[in-house]
Amino acid sequence: MLQVKELCKYFGGIKAVDGCSFNVERGTITALIGPNGAGKTTAFNCISRTAQPTSGEVWLDGERIDQLRPHKITRRGLSRTFQISRNLADMTVLENVICQSQIGGWRDLLKPAMSPEEIDKAMHLLDFLGISRIAHEDGSNLSYGQKKLMDLAALLMSDPKIILLDEPAGGVNPTLLEEIVGHIRKLNEQGMTILIVEHNMNLIMRLSHRIVVMAQGRVIAEGTPAEIRENPAVLDAYLGGTLEDAA
C-alpha cells in the first residue's frame, strides 16, 4: 500500500534519512523503530510531506505522493499524528477535532463553522475513543493521554486509508496506554493500515505484524517481531543489549 524508495533528507552535511526504503502492506500494523537519532520522525515528516525530501520517492496505492502538498496527500488517504499534540488554544475538543475535516472547496466557506454532519461524525469518533464526555472541554486543559486520543479522533475525521502514528504511547500513563493500544487494534481490525513510530518495545512487540528498523538514517532490518528480537544487527544498533533493556 505504501512504498518508500531511497528516501533521503539532508540538513547541510547531516544525513538524517539516507537512502531509506521499505513497504507497508495493506491491512497491517507496521512499526518503524530505531535508536534515538535514527531518522524515524524525519522519515515520517517526508512521507507526510510536512518536510520536503532531499531525494527519493513515496508511493501510495500506486500513485507517487512525495511531490504533493500535505493537504493533497491527506485527500488521498494518508494522515499522521505528531509526537507533541498540536491542539489549537482556546478551542474545545470538539472544535479541535472538526478542524481536521476534509474541505470540499470554496462552497464550504458558505457553510456553518461546524455543520451538523461534522458534529455527528466527530461525536461518533470521540465516543469510539471513550472521550465524548470531554467534547466541550478546552483542549488545552486535557491530560497528555487525553490529548493523544483527541489527536487520534482528529486524524480519523479525514477518513484516511493509512495512518502514521508518531509515538502514541509517549508520556501516557499505563492505564490509558492500554486503552490506546485497544483502539489501535480495533482500527486495524476494521481495515485501517497503520505505520507507527514508538520507543515502547513491549508495546511494539505485541502490537505489530511487521517491524522496520532504522539506524543512522538507513533501514538495517525488517521482519516479524520474533525475527527482529533475535536479529544481531538490531541488537548491535541498540548498544548490545536486548531491545527491551535499550528502550
mmCIF file of C-alpha atoms in Angstrom:
data_model
loop_
_atom_site.group_PDB
_atom_site.id
_atom_site.type_symbol
_atom_site.label_atom_id
_atom_site.label_comp_id
_atom_site.label_asym_id
_atom_site.label_seq_id
_atom_site.Cartn_x
_atom_site.Cartn_y
_atom_site.Cartn_z
ATOM 1 C CA MET A 1 0.000 0.000 0.000
ATOM 2 C CA LEU A 2 2.802 2.408 0.954
ATOM 3 C CA GLN A 3 6.200 2.257 -0.738
ATOM 4 C CA VAL A 4 9.188 4.310 0.412
ATOM 5 C CA LYS A 5 12.023 4.219 -2.113
ATOM 6 C CA GLU A 6 15.553 5.505 -1.425
ATOM 7 C CA LEU A 7 14.220 8.358 0.699
ATOM 8 C CA CYS A 8 16.806 10.966 1.743
ATOM 9 C CA LYS A 9 16.619 14.069 3.890
ATOM 10 C CA TYR A 10 19.779 16.081 4.448
ATOM 11 C CA PHE A 11 20.276 19.082 6.691
ATOM 12 C CA GLY A 12 23.507 20.541 5.369
ATOM 13 C CA GLY A 13 26.064 17.822 5.970
ATOM 14 C CA ILE A 14 23.783 15.842 8.301
ATOM 15 C CA LYS A 15 22.105 12.857 6.646
ATOM 16 C CA ALA A 16 19.028 12.427 8.843
ATOM 17 C CA VAL A 17 17.495 9.961 6.366
ATOM 18 C CA ASP A 18 19.912 8.360 3.927
ATOM 19 C CA GLY A 19 18.517 6.004 1.277
ATOM 20 C CA CYS A 20 15.651 4.636 3.378
ATOM 21 C CA SER A 21 13.425 2.048 1.648
ATOM 22 C CA PHE A 22 10.569 -0.070 2.997
ATOM 23 C CA ASN A 23 6.984 -1.123 2.242
ATOM 24 C CA VAL A 24 3.821 -1.174 4.346
ATOM 25 C CA GLU A 25 1.359 -3.893 3.395
ATOM 26 C CA ARG A 26 -2.339 -3.117 3.317
ATOM 27 C CA GLY A 27 -4.214 -4.036 6.489
ATOM 28 C CA THR A 28 -1.130 -4.408 8.681
ATOM 29 C CA ILE A 29 0.289 -2.651 11.719
ATOM 30 C CA THR A 30 3.895 -1.896 10.798
ATOM 31 C CA ALA A 31 6.321 -0.409 13.316
ATOM 32 C CA LEU A 32 9.261 1.841 12.478
ATOM 33 C CA ILE A 33 11.798 1.614 15.296
ATOM 34 C CA GLY A 34 15.401 2.510 15.988
ATOM 35 C CA PRO A 35 17.695 4.260 18.474
ATOM 36 C CA ASN A 36 17.351 7.981 19.137
ATOM 37 C CA GLY A 37 18.527 9.922 16.095
ATOM 38 C CA ALA A 38 17.861 7.048 13.695
ATOM 39 C CA GLY A 39 15.736 9.264 11.450
ATOM 40 C CA LYS A 40 12.308 7.793 12.168
ATOM 41 C CA THR A 41 10.361 11.016 12.700
ATOM 42 C CA THR A 42 12.191 12.712 9.840
ATOM 43 C CA ALA A 43 11.106 9.838 7.594
ATOM 44 C CA PHE A 44 7.530 10.338 8.834
ATOM 45 C CA ASN A 45 7.790 14.042 8.016
ATOM 46 C CA CYS A 46 8.993 13.302 4.495
ATOM 47 C CA ILE A 47 6.296 10.686 3.872
ATOM 48 C CA SER A 48 3.534 13.072 5.002
ATOM 49 C CA ARG A 49 5.305 15.990 3.251
ATOM 50 C CA THR A 50 5.497 18.137 6.374
ATOM 51 C CA ALA A 51 9.162 18.162 5.341
ATOM 52 C CA GLN A 52 10.409 18.143 1.763
ATOM 53 C CA PRO A 53 12.618 15.132 0.972
ATOM 54 C CA THR A 54 16.040 15.816 -0.474
ATOM 55 C CA SER A 55 15.505 12.898 -2.843
ATOM 56 C CA GLY A 56 13.692 9.592 -3.140
ATOM 57 C CA GLU A 57 10.098 8.604 -3.766
ATOM 58 C CA VAL A 58 6.955 7.812 -1.755
ATOM 59 C CA TRP A 59 4.086 5.888 -3.381
ATOM 60 C CA LEU A 60 0.567 5.339 -2.042
ATOM 61 C CA ASP A 61 -1.673 2.821 -3.806
ATOM 62 C CA GLY A 62 0.436 3.068 -6.940
ATOM 63 C CA GLU A 63 0.478 6.875 -7.046
ATOM 64 C CA ARG A 64 3.570 8.929 -6.295
ATOM 65 C CA ILE A 65 2.830 11.403 -3.485
ATOM 66 C CA ASP A 66 6.176 12.849 -2.371
ATOM 67 C CA GLN A 67 5.758 15.843 -4.703
ATOM 68 C CA LEU A 68 2.255 16.690 -3.462
ATOM 69 C CA ARG A 69 1.317 19.248 -0.839
ATOM 70 C CA PRO A 70 0.310 17.863 2.582
ATOM 71 C CA HIS A 71 -3.419 18.558 2.176
ATOM 72 C CA LYS A 72 -3.461 16.678 -1.130
ATOM 73 C CA ILE A 73 -1.731 13.712 0.482
ATOM 74 C CA THR A 74 -4.427 13.765 3.173
ATOM 75 C CA ARG A 75 -7.119 13.738 0.489
ATOM 76 C CA ARG A 76 -5.517 10.644 -0.990
ATOM 77 C CA GLY A 77 -5.942 8.844 2.307
ATOM 78 C CA LEU A 78 -2.763 9.297 4.364
ATOM 79 C CA SER A 79 -2.868 11.179 7.680
ATOM 80 C CA ARG A 80 -0.470 11.397 10.623
ATOM 81 C CA THR A 81 -0.167 12.448 14.246
ATOM 82 C CA PHE A 82 2.786 14.235 15.851
ATOM 83 C CA GLN A 83 4.850 13.485 18.958
ATOM 84 C CA ILE A 84 3.503 16.639 20.620
ATOM 85 C CA SER A 85 -0.201 17.432 20.406
ATOM 86 C CA ARG A 86 -0.965 20.330 18.070
ATOM 87 C CA ASN A 87 -4.312 21.278 19.573
ATOM 88 C CA LEU A 88 -5.448 24.839 18.948
ATOM 89 C CA ALA A 89 -5.599 27.085 22.011
ATOM 90 C CA ASP A 90 -8.970 28.353 23.258
ATOM 91 C CA MET A 91 -10.894 25.732 21.288
ATOM 92 C CA THR A 92 -12.864 22.812 22.654
ATOM 93 C CA VAL A 93 -12.044 19.190 21.969
ATOM 94 C CA LEU A 94 -14.965 19.002 19.544
ATOM 95 C CA GLU A 95 -13.773 22.096 17.672
ATOM 96 C CA ASN A 96 -10.217 20.786 17.508
ATOM 97 C CA VAL A 97 -11.438 17.521 16.030
ATOM 98 C CA ILE A 98 -13.706 19.173 13.461
ATOM 99 C CA CYS A 99 -10.842 21.407 12.309
ATOM 100 C CA GLN A 100 -9.426 18.287 10.651
ATOM 101 C CA SER A 101 -12.476 17.709 8.445
ATOM 102 C CA GLN A 102 -11.814 17.484 4.740
ATOM 103 C CA ILE A 103 -12.525 20.676 2.831
ATOM 104 C CA GLY A 104 -14.770 20.224 -0.190
ATOM 105 C CA GLY A 105 -13.969 23.539 -1.865
ATOM 106 C CA TRP A 106 -14.961 27.195 -1.824
ATOM 107 C CA ARG A 107 -18.609 26.299 -1.200
ATOM 108 C CA ASP A 108 -17.594 25.152 2.283
ATOM 109 C CA LEU A 109 -16.946 28.816 3.120
ATOM 110 C CA LEU A 110 -20.703 29.377 2.960
ATOM 111 C CA LYS A 111 -21.469 26.624 5.454
ATOM 112 C CA PRO A 112 -21.600 26.959 9.267
ATOM 113 C CA ALA A 113 -18.263 26.640 11.060
ATOM 114 C CA MET A 114 -19.427 23.253 12.364
ATOM 115 C CA SER A 115 -22.092 21.546 10.285
ATOM 116 C CA PRO A 116 -24.497 19.060 11.924
ATOM 117 C CA GLU A 117 -22.891 16.274 9.873
ATOM 118 C CA GLU A 118 -19.406 17.178 11.128
ATOM 119 C CA ILE A 119 -20.606 17.368 14.725
ATOM 120 C CA ASP A 120 -22.254 13.946 14.450
ATOM 121 C CA LYS A 121 -19.139 12.441 12.900
ATOM 122 C CA ALA A 122 -16.814 13.996 15.481
ATOM 123 C CA MET A 123 -19.002 12.883 18.393
ATOM 124 C CA HIS A 124 -19.110 9.359 16.980
ATOM 125 C CA LEU A 125 -15.295 9.268 16.860
ATOM 126 C CA LEU A 126 -14.968 10.715 20.362
ATOM 127 C CA ASP A 127 -17.426 8.099 21.604
ATOM 128 C CA PHE A 128 -15.472 5.339 19.839
ATOM 129 C CA LEU A 129 -12.342 6.530 21.666
ATOM 130 C CA GLY A 130 -14.171 6.852 25.000
ATOM 131 C CA ILE A 131 -13.766 10.617 25.409
ATOM 132 C CA SER A 132 -17.131 12.028 24.269
ATOM 133 C CA ARG A 133 -17.649 13.251 27.866
ATOM 134 C CA ILE A 134 -14.922 15.870 27.351
ATOM 135 C CA ALA A 135 -16.131 17.049 23.931
ATOM 136 C CA HIS A 136 -16.800 20.574 25.213
ATOM 137 C CA GLU A 137 -13.698 20.867 27.390
ATOM 138 C CA ASP A 138 -10.967 23.309 26.419
ATOM 139 C CA GLY A 139 -8.394 21.240 24.532
ATOM 140 C CA SER A 140 -5.524 22.837 26.444
ATOM 141 C CA ASN A 141 -6.874 21.503 29.758
ATOM 142 C CA LEU A 142 -6.603 17.822 28.859
ATOM 143 C CA SER A 143 -4.104 15.350 30.238
ATOM 144 C CA TYR A 144 -1.316 14.261 27.908
ATOM 145 C CA GLY A 145 -3.050 10.949 27.219
ATOM 146 C CA GLN A 146 -6.388 12.632 26.506
ATOM 147 C CA LYS A 147 -4.651 14.924 24.019
ATOM 148 C CA LYS A 148 -3.287 11.827 22.268
ATOM 149 C CA LEU A 149 -6.828 10.466 21.951
ATOM 150 C CA MET A 150 -8.107 13.834 20.726
ATOM 151 C CA ASP A 151 -5.365 13.868 18.085
ATOM 152 C CA LEU A 152 -6.377 10.367 17.002
ATOM 153 C CA ALA A 153 -10.020 11.438 16.667
ATOM 154 C CA ALA A 154 -8.954 14.472 14.619
ATOM 155 C CA LEU A 155 -6.845 12.223 12.409
ATOM 156 C CA LEU A 156 -9.836 9.998 11.642
ATOM 157 C CA MET A 157 -12.013 12.942 10.565
ATOM 158 C CA SER A 158 -10.309 12.905 7.153
ATOM 159 C CA ASP A 159 -11.369 9.260 6.506
ATOM 160 C CA PRO A 160 -7.808 8.009 5.975
ATOM 161 C CA LYS A 161 -6.842 4.660 4.477
ATOM 162 C CA ILE A 162 -3.489 4.622 6.277
ATOM 163 C CA ILE A 163 -2.467 6.472 9.433
ATOM 164 C CA LEU A 164 1.007 7.306 10.704
ATOM 165 C CA LEU A 165 1.218 7.453 14.493
ATOM 166 C CA ASP A 166 4.278 9.187 15.949
ATOM 167 C CA GLU A 167 4.894 7.904 19.494
ATOM 168 C CA PRO A 168 1.265 7.422 20.581
ATOM 169 C CA ALA A 169 2.432 5.942 23.895
ATOM 170 C CA GLY A 170 4.859 8.729 24.780
ATOM 171 C CA GLY A 171 4.083 10.281 28.167
ATOM 172 C CA VAL A 172 0.871 8.273 28.632
ATOM 173 C CA ASN A 173 0.062 6.537 31.920
ATOM 174 C CA PRO A 174 -0.173 2.704 31.802
ATOM 175 C CA THR A 175 -3.976 2.548 32.139
ATOM 176 C CA LEU A 176 -4.654 4.968 29.303
ATOM 177 C CA LEU A 177 -1.891 3.338 27.265
ATOM 178 C CA GLU A 178 -3.815 0.059 27.249
ATOM 179 C CA GLU A 179 -6.886 1.943 26.016
ATOM 180 C CA ILE A 180 -4.869 3.471 23.177
ATOM 181 C CA VAL A 181 -3.489 0.049 22.239
ATOM 182 C CA GLY A 182 -7.029 -1.325 22.194
ATOM 183 C CA HIS A 183 -8.205 1.483 19.902
ATOM 184 C CA ILE A 184 -5.300 0.892 17.505
ATOM 185 C CA ARG A 185 -6.162 -2.802 17.353
ATOM 186 C CA LYS A 186 -9.848 -2.063 16.710
ATOM 187 C CA LEU A 187 -8.994 0.343 13.894
ATOM 188 C CA ASN A 188 -6.763 -2.278 12.328
ATOM 189 C CA GLU A 189 -9.474 -4.942 12.662
ATOM 190 C CA GLN A 190 -11.786 -2.557 10.804
ATOM 191 C CA GLY A 191 -9.324 -2.470 7.900
ATOM 192 C CA MET A 192 -7.117 0.502 8.752
ATOM 193 C CA THR A 193 -3.458 0.244 7.742
ATOM 194 C CA ILE A 194 -1.137 1.667 10.414
ATOM 195 C CA LEU A 195 2.509 2.752 10.454
ATOM 196 C CA ILE A 196 3.750 3.552 13.943
ATOM 197 C CA VAL A 197 6.909 5.052 15.424
ATOM 198 C CA GLU A 198 7.295 4.125 19.068
ATOM 199 C CA HIS A 199 10.044 3.619 21.662
ATOM 200 C CA ASN A 200 7.973 1.326 23.901
ATOM 201 C CA MET A 201 9.371 -2.021 22.750
ATOM 202 C CA ASN A 202 6.929 -4.079 24.785
ATOM 203 C CA LEU A 203 4.048 -2.356 23.001
ATOM 204 C CA ILE A 204 5.679 -2.746 19.579
ATOM 205 C CA MET A 205 6.405 -6.443 20.049
ATOM 206 C CA ARG A 206 2.823 -7.312 20.959
ATOM 207 C CA LEU A 207 1.052 -4.929 18.590
ATOM 208 C CA SER A 208 2.939 -5.052 15.288
ATOM 209 C CA HIS A 209 2.666 -7.526 12.446
ATOM 210 C CA ARG A 210 5.945 -6.351 10.957
ATOM 211 C CA ILE A 211 8.825 -4.168 12.119
ATOM 212 C CA VAL A 212 11.224 -1.958 10.149
ATOM 213 C CA VAL A 213 14.407 -0.961 11.982
ATOM 214 C CA MET A 214 16.347 2.211 11.205
ATOM 215 C CA ALA A 215 19.798 3.296 12.348
ATOM 216 C CA GLN A 216 21.788 6.314 11.169
ATOM 217 C CA GLY A 217 19.136 7.159 8.595
ATOM 218 C CA ARG A 218 19.046 3.738 6.944
ATOM 219 C CA VAL A 219 16.918 0.612 7.199
ATOM 220 C CA ILE A 220 19.063 -2.123 8.744
ATOM 221 C CA ALA A 221 16.457 -4.861 9.253
ATOM 222 C CA GLU A 222 12.854 -5.859 8.542
ATOM 223 C CA GLY A 223 10.806 -8.772 9.816
ATOM 224 C CA THR A 224 8.292 -10.105 12.286
ATOM 225 C CA PRO A 225 8.644 -9.194 15.973
ATOM 226 C CA ALA A 226 10.206 -12.601 16.663
ATOM 227 C CA GLU A 227 12.748 -12.149 13.862
ATOM 228 C CA ILE A 228 13.668 -8.627 14.921
ATOM 229 C CA ARG A 229 14.105 -9.648 18.559
ATOM 230 C CA GLU A 230 16.888 -12.056 17.555
ATOM 231 C CA ASN A 231 18.496 -10.038 14.766
ATOM 232 C CA PRO A 232 22.204 -9.378 15.575
ATOM 233 C CA ALA A 233 22.314 -6.124 13.604
ATOM 234 C CA VAL A 234 19.341 -4.784 15.554
ATOM 235 C CA LEU A 235 20.792 -5.778 18.916
ATOM 236 C CA ASP A 236 24.083 -4.121 17.961
ATOM 237 C CA ALA A 237 22.247 -0.922 16.985
ATOM 238 C CA TYR A 238 20.671 -0.912 20.436
ATOM 239 C CA LEU A 239 24.112 -0.910 22.081
ATOM 240 C CA GLY A 240 24.484 -4.614 22.530
ATOM 241 C CA GLY A 241 21.589 -5.287 24.894
ATOM 242 C CA THR A 242 18.059 -6.578 24.404
ATOM 243 C CA LEU A 243 15.577 -4.287 22.739
ATOM 244 C CA GLU A 244 13.592 -4.005 25.955
ATOM 245 C CA ASP A 245 16.675 -3.119 28.009
ATOM 246 C CA ALA A 246 17.770 -0.499 25.477
ATOM 247 C CA ALA A 247 14.321 1.101 25.436
#
